[in-house]
Tab-separated table of C-alpha atoms and ligand atoms in Angstrom:
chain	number	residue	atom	x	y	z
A	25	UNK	CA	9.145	51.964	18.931
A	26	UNK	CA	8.012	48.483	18.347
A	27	UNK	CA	7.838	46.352	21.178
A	28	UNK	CA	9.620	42.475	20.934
A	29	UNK	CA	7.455	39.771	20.633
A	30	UNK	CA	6.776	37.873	24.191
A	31	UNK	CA	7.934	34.598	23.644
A	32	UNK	CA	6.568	31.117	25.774
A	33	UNK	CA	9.504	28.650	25.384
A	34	UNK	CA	8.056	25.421	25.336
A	35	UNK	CA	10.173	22.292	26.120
A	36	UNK	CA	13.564	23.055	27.456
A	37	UNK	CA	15.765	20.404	26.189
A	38	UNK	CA	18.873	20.543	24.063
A	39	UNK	CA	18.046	22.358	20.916
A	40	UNK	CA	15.662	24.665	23.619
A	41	UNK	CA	18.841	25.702	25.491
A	42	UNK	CA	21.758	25.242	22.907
A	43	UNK	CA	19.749	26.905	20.257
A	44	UNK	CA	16.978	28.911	20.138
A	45	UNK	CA	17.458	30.617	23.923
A	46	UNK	CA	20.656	32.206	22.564
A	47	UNK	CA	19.593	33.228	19.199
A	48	UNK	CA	16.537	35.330	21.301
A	49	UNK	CA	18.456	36.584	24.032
A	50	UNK	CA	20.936	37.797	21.575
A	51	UNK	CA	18.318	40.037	19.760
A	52	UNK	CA	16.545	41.508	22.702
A	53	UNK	CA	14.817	44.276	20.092
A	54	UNK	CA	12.967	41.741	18.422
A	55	UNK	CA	12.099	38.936	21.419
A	56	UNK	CA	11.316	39.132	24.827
A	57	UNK	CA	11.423	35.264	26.736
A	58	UNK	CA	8.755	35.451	29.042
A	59	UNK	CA	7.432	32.275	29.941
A	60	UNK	CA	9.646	29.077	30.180
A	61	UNK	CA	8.223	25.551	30.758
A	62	UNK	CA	9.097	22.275	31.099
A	63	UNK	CA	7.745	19.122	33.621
A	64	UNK	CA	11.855	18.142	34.380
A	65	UNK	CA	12.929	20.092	37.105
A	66	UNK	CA	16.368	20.496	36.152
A	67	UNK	CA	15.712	21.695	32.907
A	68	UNK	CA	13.313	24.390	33.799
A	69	UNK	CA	15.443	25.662	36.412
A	70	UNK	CA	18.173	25.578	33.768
A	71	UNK	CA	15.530	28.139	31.648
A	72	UNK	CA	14.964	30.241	34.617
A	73	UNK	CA	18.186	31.106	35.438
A	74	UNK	CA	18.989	31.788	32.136
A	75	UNK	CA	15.913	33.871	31.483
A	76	UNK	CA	14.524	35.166	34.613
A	77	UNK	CA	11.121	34.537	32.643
A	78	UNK	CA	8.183	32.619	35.135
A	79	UNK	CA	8.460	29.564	34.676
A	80	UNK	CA	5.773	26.702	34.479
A	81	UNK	CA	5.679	23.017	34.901
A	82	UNK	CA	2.283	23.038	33.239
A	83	UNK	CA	2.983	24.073	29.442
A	84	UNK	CA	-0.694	24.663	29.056
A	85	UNK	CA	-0.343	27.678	31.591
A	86	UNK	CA	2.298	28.525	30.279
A	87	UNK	CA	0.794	29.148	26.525
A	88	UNK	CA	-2.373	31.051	27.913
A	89	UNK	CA	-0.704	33.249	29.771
A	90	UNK	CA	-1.521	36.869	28.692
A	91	UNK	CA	1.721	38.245	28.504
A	92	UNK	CA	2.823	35.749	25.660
A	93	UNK	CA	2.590	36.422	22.037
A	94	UNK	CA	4.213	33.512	20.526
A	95	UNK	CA	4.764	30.591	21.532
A	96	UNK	CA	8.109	28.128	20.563
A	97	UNK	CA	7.521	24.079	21.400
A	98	UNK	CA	10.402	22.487	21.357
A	99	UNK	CA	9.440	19.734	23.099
A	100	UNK	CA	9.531	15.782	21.556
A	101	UNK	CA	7.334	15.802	18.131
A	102	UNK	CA	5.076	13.140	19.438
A	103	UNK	CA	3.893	15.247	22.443
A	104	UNK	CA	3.520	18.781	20.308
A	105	UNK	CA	-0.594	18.506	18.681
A	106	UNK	CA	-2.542	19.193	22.010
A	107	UNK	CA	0.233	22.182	22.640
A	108	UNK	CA	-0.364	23.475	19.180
A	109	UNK	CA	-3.837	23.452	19.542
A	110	UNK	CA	-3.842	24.969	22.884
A	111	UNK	CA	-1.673	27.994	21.518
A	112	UNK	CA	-3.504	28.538	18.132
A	113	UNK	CA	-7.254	28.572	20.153
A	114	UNK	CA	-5.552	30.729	22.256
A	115	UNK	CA	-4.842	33.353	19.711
A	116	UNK	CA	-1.029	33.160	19.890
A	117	UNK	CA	1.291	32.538	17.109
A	118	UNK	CA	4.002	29.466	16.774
A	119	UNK	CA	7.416	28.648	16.648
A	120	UNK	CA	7.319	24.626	16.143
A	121	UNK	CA	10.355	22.725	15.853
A	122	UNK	CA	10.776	19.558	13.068
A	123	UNK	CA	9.371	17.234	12.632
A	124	UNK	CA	5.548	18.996	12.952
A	125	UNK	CA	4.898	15.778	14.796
A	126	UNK	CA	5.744	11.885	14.775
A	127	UNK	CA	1.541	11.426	13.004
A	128	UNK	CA	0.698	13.107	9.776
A	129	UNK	CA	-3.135	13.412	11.722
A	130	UNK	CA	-1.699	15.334	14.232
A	131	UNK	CA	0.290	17.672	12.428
A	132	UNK	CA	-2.897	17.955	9.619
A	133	UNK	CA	-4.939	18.506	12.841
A	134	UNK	CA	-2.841	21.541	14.317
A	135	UNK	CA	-2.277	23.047	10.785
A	136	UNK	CA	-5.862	23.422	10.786
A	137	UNK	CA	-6.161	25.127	14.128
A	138	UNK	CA	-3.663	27.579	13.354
A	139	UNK	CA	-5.086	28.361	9.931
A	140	UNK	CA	-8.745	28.775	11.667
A	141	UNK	CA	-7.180	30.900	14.541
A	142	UNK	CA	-5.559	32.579	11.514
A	143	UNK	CA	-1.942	32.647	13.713
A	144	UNK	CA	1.067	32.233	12.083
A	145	UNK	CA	2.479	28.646	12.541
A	146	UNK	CA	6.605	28.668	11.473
A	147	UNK	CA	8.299	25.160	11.394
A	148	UNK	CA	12.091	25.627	12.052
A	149	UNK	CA	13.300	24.139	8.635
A	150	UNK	CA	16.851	25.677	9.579
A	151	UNK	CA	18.719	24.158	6.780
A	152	UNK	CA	17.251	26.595	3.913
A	153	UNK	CA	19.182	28.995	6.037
A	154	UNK	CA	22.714	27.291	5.865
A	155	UNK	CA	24.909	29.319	2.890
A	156	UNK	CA	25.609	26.760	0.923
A	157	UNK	CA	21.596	25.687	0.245
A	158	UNK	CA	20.831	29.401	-0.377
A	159	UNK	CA	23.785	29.846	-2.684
A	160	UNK	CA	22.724	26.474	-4.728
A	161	UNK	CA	19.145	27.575	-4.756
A	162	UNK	CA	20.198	30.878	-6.201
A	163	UNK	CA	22.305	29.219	-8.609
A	164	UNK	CA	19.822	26.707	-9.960
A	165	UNK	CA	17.056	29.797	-9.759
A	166	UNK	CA	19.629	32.062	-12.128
A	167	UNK	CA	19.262	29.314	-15.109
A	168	UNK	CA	22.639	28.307	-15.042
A	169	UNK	CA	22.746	24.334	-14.709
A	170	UNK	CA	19.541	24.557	-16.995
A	171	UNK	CA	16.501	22.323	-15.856
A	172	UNK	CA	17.309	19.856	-12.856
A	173	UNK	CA	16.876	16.397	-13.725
A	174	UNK	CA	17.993	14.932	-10.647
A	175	UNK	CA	19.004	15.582	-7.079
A	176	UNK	CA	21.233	13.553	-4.654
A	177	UNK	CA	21.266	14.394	-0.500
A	178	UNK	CA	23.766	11.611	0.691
A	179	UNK	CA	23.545	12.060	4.667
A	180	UNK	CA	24.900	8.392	5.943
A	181	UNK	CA	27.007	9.537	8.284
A	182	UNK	CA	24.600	11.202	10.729
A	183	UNK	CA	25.723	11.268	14.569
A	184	UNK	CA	23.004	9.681	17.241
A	185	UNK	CA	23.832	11.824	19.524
A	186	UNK	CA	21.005	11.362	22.687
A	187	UNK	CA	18.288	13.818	24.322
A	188	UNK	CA	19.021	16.074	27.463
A	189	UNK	CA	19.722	13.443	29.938
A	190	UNK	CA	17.162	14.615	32.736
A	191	UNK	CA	14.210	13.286	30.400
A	192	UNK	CA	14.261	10.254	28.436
A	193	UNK	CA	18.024	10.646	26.629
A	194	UNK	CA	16.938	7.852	24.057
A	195	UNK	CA	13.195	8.476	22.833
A	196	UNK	CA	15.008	9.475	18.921
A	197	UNK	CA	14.909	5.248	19.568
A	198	UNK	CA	11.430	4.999	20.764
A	199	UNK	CA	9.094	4.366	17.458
A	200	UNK	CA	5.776	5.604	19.220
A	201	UNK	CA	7.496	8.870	20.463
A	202	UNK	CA	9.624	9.586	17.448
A	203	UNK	CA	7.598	8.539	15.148
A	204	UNK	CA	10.813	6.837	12.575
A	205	UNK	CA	14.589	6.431	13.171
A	206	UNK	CA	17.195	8.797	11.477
A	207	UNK	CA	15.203	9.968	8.524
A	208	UNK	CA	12.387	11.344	10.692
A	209	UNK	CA	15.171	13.479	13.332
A	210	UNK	CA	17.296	14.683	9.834
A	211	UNK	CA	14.468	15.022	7.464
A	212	UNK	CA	15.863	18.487	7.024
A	213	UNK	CA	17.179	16.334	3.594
A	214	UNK	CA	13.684	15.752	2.190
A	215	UNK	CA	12.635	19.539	2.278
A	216	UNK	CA	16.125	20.211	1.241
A	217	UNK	CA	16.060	17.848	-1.791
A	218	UNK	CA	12.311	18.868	-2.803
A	219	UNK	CA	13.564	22.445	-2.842
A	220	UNK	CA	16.616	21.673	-4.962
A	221	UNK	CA	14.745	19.856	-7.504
A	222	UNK	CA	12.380	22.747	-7.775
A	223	UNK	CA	8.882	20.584	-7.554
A	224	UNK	CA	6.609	18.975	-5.003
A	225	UNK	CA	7.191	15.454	-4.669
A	226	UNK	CA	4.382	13.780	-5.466
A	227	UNK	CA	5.933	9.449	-5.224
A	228	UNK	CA	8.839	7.792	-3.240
A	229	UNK	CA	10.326	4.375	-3.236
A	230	UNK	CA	12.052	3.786	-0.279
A	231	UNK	CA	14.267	1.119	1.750
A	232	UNK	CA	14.631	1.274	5.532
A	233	UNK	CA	16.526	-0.788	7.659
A	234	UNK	CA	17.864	-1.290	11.145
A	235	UNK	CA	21.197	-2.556	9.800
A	236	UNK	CA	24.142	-1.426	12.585
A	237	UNK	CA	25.675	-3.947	15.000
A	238	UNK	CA	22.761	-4.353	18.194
A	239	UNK	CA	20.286	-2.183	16.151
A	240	UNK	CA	18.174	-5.151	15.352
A	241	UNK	CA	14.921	-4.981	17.687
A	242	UNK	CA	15.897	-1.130	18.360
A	243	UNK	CA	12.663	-0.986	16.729
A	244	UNK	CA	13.413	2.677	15.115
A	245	UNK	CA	15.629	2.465	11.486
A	246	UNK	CA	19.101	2.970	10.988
A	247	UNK	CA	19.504	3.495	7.714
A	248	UNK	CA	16.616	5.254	5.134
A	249	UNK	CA	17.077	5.206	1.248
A	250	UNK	CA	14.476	7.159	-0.171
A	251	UNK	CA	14.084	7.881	-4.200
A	252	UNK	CA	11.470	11.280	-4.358
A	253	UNK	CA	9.552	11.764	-7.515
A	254	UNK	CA	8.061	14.598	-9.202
A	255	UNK	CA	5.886	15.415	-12.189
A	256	UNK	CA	7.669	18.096	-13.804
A	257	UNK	CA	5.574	18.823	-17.030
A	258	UNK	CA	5.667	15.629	-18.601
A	259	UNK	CA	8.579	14.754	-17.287
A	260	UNK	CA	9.721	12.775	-14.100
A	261	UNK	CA	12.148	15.130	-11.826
A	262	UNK	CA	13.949	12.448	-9.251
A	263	UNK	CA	15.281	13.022	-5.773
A	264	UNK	CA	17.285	11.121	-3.597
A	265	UNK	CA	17.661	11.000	-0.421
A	266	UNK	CA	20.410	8.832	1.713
A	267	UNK	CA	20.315	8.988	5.039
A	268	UNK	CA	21.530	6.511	7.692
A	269	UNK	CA	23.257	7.138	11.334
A	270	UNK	CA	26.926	5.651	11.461
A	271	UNK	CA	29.711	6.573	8.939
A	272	UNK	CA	28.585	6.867	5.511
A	273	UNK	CA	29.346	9.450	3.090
A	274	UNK	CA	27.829	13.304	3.051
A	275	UNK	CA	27.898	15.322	0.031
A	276	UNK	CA	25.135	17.295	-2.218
A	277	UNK	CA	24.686	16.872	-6.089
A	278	UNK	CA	22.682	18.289	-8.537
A	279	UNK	CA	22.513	17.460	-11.933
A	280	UNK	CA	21.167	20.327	-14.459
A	281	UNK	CA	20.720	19.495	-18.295
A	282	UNK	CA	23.610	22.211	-18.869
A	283	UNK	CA	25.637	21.315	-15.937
A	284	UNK	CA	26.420	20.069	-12.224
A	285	UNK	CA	26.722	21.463	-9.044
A	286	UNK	CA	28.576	19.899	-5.962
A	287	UNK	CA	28.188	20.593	-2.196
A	288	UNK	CA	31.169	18.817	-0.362
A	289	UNK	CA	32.134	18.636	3.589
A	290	UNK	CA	35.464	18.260	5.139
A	291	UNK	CA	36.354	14.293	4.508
A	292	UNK	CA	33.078	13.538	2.849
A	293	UNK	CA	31.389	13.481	5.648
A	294	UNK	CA	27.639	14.801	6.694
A	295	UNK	CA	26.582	18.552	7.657
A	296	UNK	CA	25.738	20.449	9.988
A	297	UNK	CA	28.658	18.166	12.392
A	298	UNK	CA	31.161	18.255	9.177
A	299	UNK	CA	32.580	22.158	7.949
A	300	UNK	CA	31.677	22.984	4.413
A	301	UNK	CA	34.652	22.065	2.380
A	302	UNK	CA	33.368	23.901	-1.006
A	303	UNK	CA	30.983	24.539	-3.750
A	304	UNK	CA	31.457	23.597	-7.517
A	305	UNK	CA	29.368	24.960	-10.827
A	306	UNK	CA	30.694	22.671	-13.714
A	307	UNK	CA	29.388	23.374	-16.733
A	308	UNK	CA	30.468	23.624	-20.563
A	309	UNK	CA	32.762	26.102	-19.264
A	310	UNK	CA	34.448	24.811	-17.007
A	311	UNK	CA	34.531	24.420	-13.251
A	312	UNK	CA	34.265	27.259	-10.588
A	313	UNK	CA	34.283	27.513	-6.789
A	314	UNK	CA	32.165	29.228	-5.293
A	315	UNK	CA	32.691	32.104	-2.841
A	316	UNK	CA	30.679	30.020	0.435
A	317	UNK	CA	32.481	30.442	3.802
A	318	UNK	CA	34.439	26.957	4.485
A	319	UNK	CA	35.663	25.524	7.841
A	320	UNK	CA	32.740	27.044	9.678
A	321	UNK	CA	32.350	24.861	12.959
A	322	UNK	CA	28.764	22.945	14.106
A	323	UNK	CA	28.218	25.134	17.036
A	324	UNK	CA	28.623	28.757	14.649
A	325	UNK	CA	27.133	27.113	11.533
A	326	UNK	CA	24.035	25.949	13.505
A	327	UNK	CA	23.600	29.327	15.742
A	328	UNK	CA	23.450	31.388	12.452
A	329	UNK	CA	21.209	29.034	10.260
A	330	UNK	CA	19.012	29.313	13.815
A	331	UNK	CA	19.073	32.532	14.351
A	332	UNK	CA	17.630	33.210	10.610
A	333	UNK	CA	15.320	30.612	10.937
A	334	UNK	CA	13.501	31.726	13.541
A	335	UNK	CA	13.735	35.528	12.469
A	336	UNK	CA	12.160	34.413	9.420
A	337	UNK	CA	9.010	33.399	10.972
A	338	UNK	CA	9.457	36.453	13.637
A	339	UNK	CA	8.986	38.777	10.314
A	340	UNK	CA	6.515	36.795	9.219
A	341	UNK	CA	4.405	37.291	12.362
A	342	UNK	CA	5.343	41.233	11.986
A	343	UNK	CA	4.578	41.764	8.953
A	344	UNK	CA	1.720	39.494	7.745
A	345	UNK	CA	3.540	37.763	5.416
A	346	UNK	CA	4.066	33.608	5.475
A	347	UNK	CA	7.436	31.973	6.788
A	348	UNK	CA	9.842	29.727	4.671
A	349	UNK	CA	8.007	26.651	6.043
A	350	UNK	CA	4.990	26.892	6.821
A	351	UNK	CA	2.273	24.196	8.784
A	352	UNK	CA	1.438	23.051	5.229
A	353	UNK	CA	4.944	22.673	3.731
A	354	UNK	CA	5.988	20.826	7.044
A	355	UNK	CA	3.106	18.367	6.683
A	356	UNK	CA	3.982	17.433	3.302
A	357	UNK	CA	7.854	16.821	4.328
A	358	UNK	CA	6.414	14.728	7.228
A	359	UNK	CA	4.166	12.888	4.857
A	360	UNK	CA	7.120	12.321	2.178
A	361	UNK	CA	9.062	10.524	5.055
A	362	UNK	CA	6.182	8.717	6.577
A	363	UNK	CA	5.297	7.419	2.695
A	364	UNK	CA	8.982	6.733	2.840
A	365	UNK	CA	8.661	4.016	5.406
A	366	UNK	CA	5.335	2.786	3.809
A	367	UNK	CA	6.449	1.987	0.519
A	368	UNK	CA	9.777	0.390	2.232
A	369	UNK	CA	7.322	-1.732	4.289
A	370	UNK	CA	5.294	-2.829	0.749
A	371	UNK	CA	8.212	-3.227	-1.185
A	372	UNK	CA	6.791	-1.063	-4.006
A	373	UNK	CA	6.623	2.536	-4.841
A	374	UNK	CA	3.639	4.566	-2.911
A	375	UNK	CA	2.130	8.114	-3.559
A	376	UNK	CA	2.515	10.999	-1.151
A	377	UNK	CA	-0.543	11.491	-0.566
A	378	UNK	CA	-2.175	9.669	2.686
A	379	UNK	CA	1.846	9.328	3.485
A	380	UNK	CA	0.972	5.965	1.218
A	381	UNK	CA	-1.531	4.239	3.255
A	382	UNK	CA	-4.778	6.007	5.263
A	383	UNK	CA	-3.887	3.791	8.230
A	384	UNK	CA	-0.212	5.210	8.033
A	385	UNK	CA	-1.735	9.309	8.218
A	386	UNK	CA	-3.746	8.697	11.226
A	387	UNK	CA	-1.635	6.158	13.481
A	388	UNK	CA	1.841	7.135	12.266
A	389	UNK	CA	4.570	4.087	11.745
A	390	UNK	CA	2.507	2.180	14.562
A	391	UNK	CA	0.358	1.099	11.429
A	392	UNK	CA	2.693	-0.603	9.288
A	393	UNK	CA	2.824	-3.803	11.095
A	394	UNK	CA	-0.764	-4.025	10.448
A	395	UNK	CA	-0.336	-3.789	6.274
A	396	UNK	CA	0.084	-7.090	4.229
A	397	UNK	CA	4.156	-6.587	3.418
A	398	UNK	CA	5.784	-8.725	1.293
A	399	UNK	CA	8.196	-11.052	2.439
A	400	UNK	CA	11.562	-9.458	0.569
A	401	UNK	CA	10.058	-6.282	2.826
A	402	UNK	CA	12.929	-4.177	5.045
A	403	UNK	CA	10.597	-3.433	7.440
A	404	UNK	CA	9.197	-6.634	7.972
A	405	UNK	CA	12.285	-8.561	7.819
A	406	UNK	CA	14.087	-5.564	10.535
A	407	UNK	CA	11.006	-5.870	12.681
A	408	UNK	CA	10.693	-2.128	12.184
A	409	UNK	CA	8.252	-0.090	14.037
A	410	UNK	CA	6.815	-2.271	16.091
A	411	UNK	CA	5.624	-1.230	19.754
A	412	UNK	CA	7.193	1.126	22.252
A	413	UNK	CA	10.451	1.170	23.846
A	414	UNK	CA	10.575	1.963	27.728
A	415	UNK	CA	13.449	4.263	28.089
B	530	LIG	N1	16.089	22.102	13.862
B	530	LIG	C1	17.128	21.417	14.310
B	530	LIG	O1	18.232	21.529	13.783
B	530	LIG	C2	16.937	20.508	15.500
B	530	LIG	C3	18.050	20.008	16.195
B	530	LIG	C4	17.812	19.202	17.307
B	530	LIG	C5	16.523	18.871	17.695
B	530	LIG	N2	15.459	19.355	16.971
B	530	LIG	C6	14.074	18.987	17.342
B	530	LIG	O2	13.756	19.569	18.591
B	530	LIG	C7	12.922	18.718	19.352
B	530	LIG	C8	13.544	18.485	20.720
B	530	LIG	O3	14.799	17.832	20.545
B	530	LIG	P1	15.894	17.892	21.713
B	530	LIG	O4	17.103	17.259	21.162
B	530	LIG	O5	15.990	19.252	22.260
B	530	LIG	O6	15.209	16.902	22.777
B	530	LIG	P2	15.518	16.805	24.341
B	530	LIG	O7	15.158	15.425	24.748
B	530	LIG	O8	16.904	17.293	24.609
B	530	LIG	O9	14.504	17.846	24.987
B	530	LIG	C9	13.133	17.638	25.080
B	530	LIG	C10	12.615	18.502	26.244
B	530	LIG	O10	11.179	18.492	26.215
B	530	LIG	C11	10.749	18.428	27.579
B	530	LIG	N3	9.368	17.971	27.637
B	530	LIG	C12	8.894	16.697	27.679
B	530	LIG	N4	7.547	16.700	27.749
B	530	LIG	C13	7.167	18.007	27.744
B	530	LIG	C14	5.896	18.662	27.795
B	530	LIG	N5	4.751	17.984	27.823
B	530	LIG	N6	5.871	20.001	27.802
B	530	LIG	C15	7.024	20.723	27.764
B	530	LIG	N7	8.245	20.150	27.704
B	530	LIG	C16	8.316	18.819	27.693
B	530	LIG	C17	11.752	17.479	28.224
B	530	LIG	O11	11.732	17.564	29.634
B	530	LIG	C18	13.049	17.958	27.605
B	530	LIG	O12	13.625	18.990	28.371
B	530	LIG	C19	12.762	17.439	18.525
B	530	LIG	O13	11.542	17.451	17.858
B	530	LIG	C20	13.899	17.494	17.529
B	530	LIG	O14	13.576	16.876	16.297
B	530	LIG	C21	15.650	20.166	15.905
């Protein structure tokens, strides 16, 4: 019989505990919690009990210990390279949450551990998973809305909802530990939108800006507009991507050369905290709803789109094969919303590539303030990025 895969659960916060513990301890055939860690006492007794796996305030320990086969960190994004680095030298494969981490250098840096170590390295993109993204990628795959000239993921109407209050409940705020405001914690949209329009991006113009009541000096943005493009042949396939916490529209468009097709949630607002209220094909003949469950609640929605996620990258490890995001796709969605916030700081559109600036790949948004911005720049006139919050 084939034995579960020993899992190391790395970081017990929120999405630790609300998310991934349950989806594994609901399928004991294929995982096997072994190790829990985390340095707040609370939450690791939290793990314990839930687990009865040892548990370690040293995460290091905790990755080397024998017994583990894969390890899951699910700890902040700005503290996950030297625990990536750790596990893939150590022969075990990952589990990482998004985003890879909060500096393109540092995710680039534990890609390439895991891909010498030759270990599988899974990024939970979760969203692919949700029904309405796989039913609109099998939709644009079958031909129907033609080729995709454009792509909208409006998200404004995120929720800021805090960490696990036993560790630092506000470092989503903190611009050294998160790395970016609400694009960077949802850029779930930017992999979504790259996969809808079908090609890598390759450009992005974007706007960021700290624009809610008391945000000012927050230091982290509030509000990300980012336009994604592509080279498609010899044609330019566009993206956009709206994101901003607060109470702004949510809603997914795509617009084929032989027709449209609509995502919508319950009042226009944004996924996963709105229900799906339907999805529309329009084309020359006619309009049609599509058979997607509606009126699913956050709490069932997210478990499922989880619980395939990170069976996904369980297979993977089983059989050999490669995971729906991999190290490498995860760097490039990290490096489309870092190149995001550099061509928002320069006022002009940037390439992918070096996330738009060298300085901005190896020292994250910390660099920005050091790049000559113009004076109409967001970021300069927001005082973006600058420094670290004490939480
Ligand atoms: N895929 C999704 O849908 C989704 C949803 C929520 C959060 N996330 C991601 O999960 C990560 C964690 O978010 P969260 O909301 O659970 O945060 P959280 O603040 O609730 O939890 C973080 C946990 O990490 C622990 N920790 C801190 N330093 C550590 C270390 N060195 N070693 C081990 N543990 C350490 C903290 O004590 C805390 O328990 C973030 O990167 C976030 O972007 C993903």
């Amino acid at each position: 019989m084939k034995q579960p895969l020993r899992v190391a659960l790395i970081g017990c916060g929120n999405i630790a505990l609300n998310a991934h513990l349950p989806a594994f301890l609901a399928d004991p055939e294929r995982y096997q919690v072994v190790a829990v860690a985390d340095p707040t006492p609370a939450r690791l007794q939290m793990a314990a009990e839930a687990t009865h796996a040892q548990a370690y305030v040293d995460p290091l320990e905790a990755i080397c210990a024998p017994e583990v086969d894969i390890v899951d960190v699910c700890t902040p994004q700005h503290l996950r390279r030297d625990l990536l680095i750790a596990a893939a030298e150590a022969g075990k494969h990952i589990i990482c949450e998004k985003p890879l981490a909060s500096i393109p250098a540092d995710a680039e840096a534990a890609v390439k551990a895991a891909e010498a170590a030759g270990v599988v390295l899974g990024v939970v993109h979760n969203y692919l998973f949700l029904p309405e993204i796989t039913t609109a990628l099998r939709i644009i795959a079958s031909g129907e809305l033609g080729a995709v000239r454009a792509v909208t993921v409006n998200y404004l109407g995120v929720l800021d909802l805090p960490g696990a209050g036993s560790y630092r409940p506000l470092w989503r705020h903190d611009p050294a530990a998160a790395g970016g405001g609400v694009l960077m914690d949802m850029l779930h949209a930017v992999y979504l939108a790259e996969h809808l329009l079908g090609a890598p991006f390759v450009r992005v113009s974007g706007f960021a800006d700290a624009d809610l009541p008391g945000s000012r000096g927050d230091g982290v943005e509030t509000m990300a507009l980012a336009r994604f493009e592509a080279d498609v042949g010899e044609r330019t396939g566009v993206a956009m991507v709206n994101m901003a916490w607060g109470h702004g529209p949510g809603g997914v468009q795509v617009t084929g050369t032989e027709g449209r097709l609509m995502i919508s949630y319950v009042d226009d607002s944004t996924p996963p905290w709105a229900p799906l209220a339907g999805l529309t094909v329009t084309t020359v003949e006619g309009t049609r709803r599509e058979d997607v469950p509606t009126g699913v609640e956050l709490p069932q929605k997210m478990s499922v789109s989880m619980a395939d996620a990170l069976a996904d990258i369980a297979d993977a490890v089983a059989s050999g094969g490669r995971p729906a995001a991999t190290g490498r796709d995860a760097l490039h969605t990290l490096a489309c919303t870092m190149a995001t916030y550099t061509s928002a700081a320069l006022g002009r559109t940037v390439p992918i590539k070096d996330a738009g600036a060298p300085g901005v790949w190896s020292a994250g948004v910390g660099a920005l303030a050091g790049l000559e911005m113009p004076a109409h720049s967001p970021v300069a006139r927001g005082r973006l990025f600058r420094g670290q919050q004490v939480r």
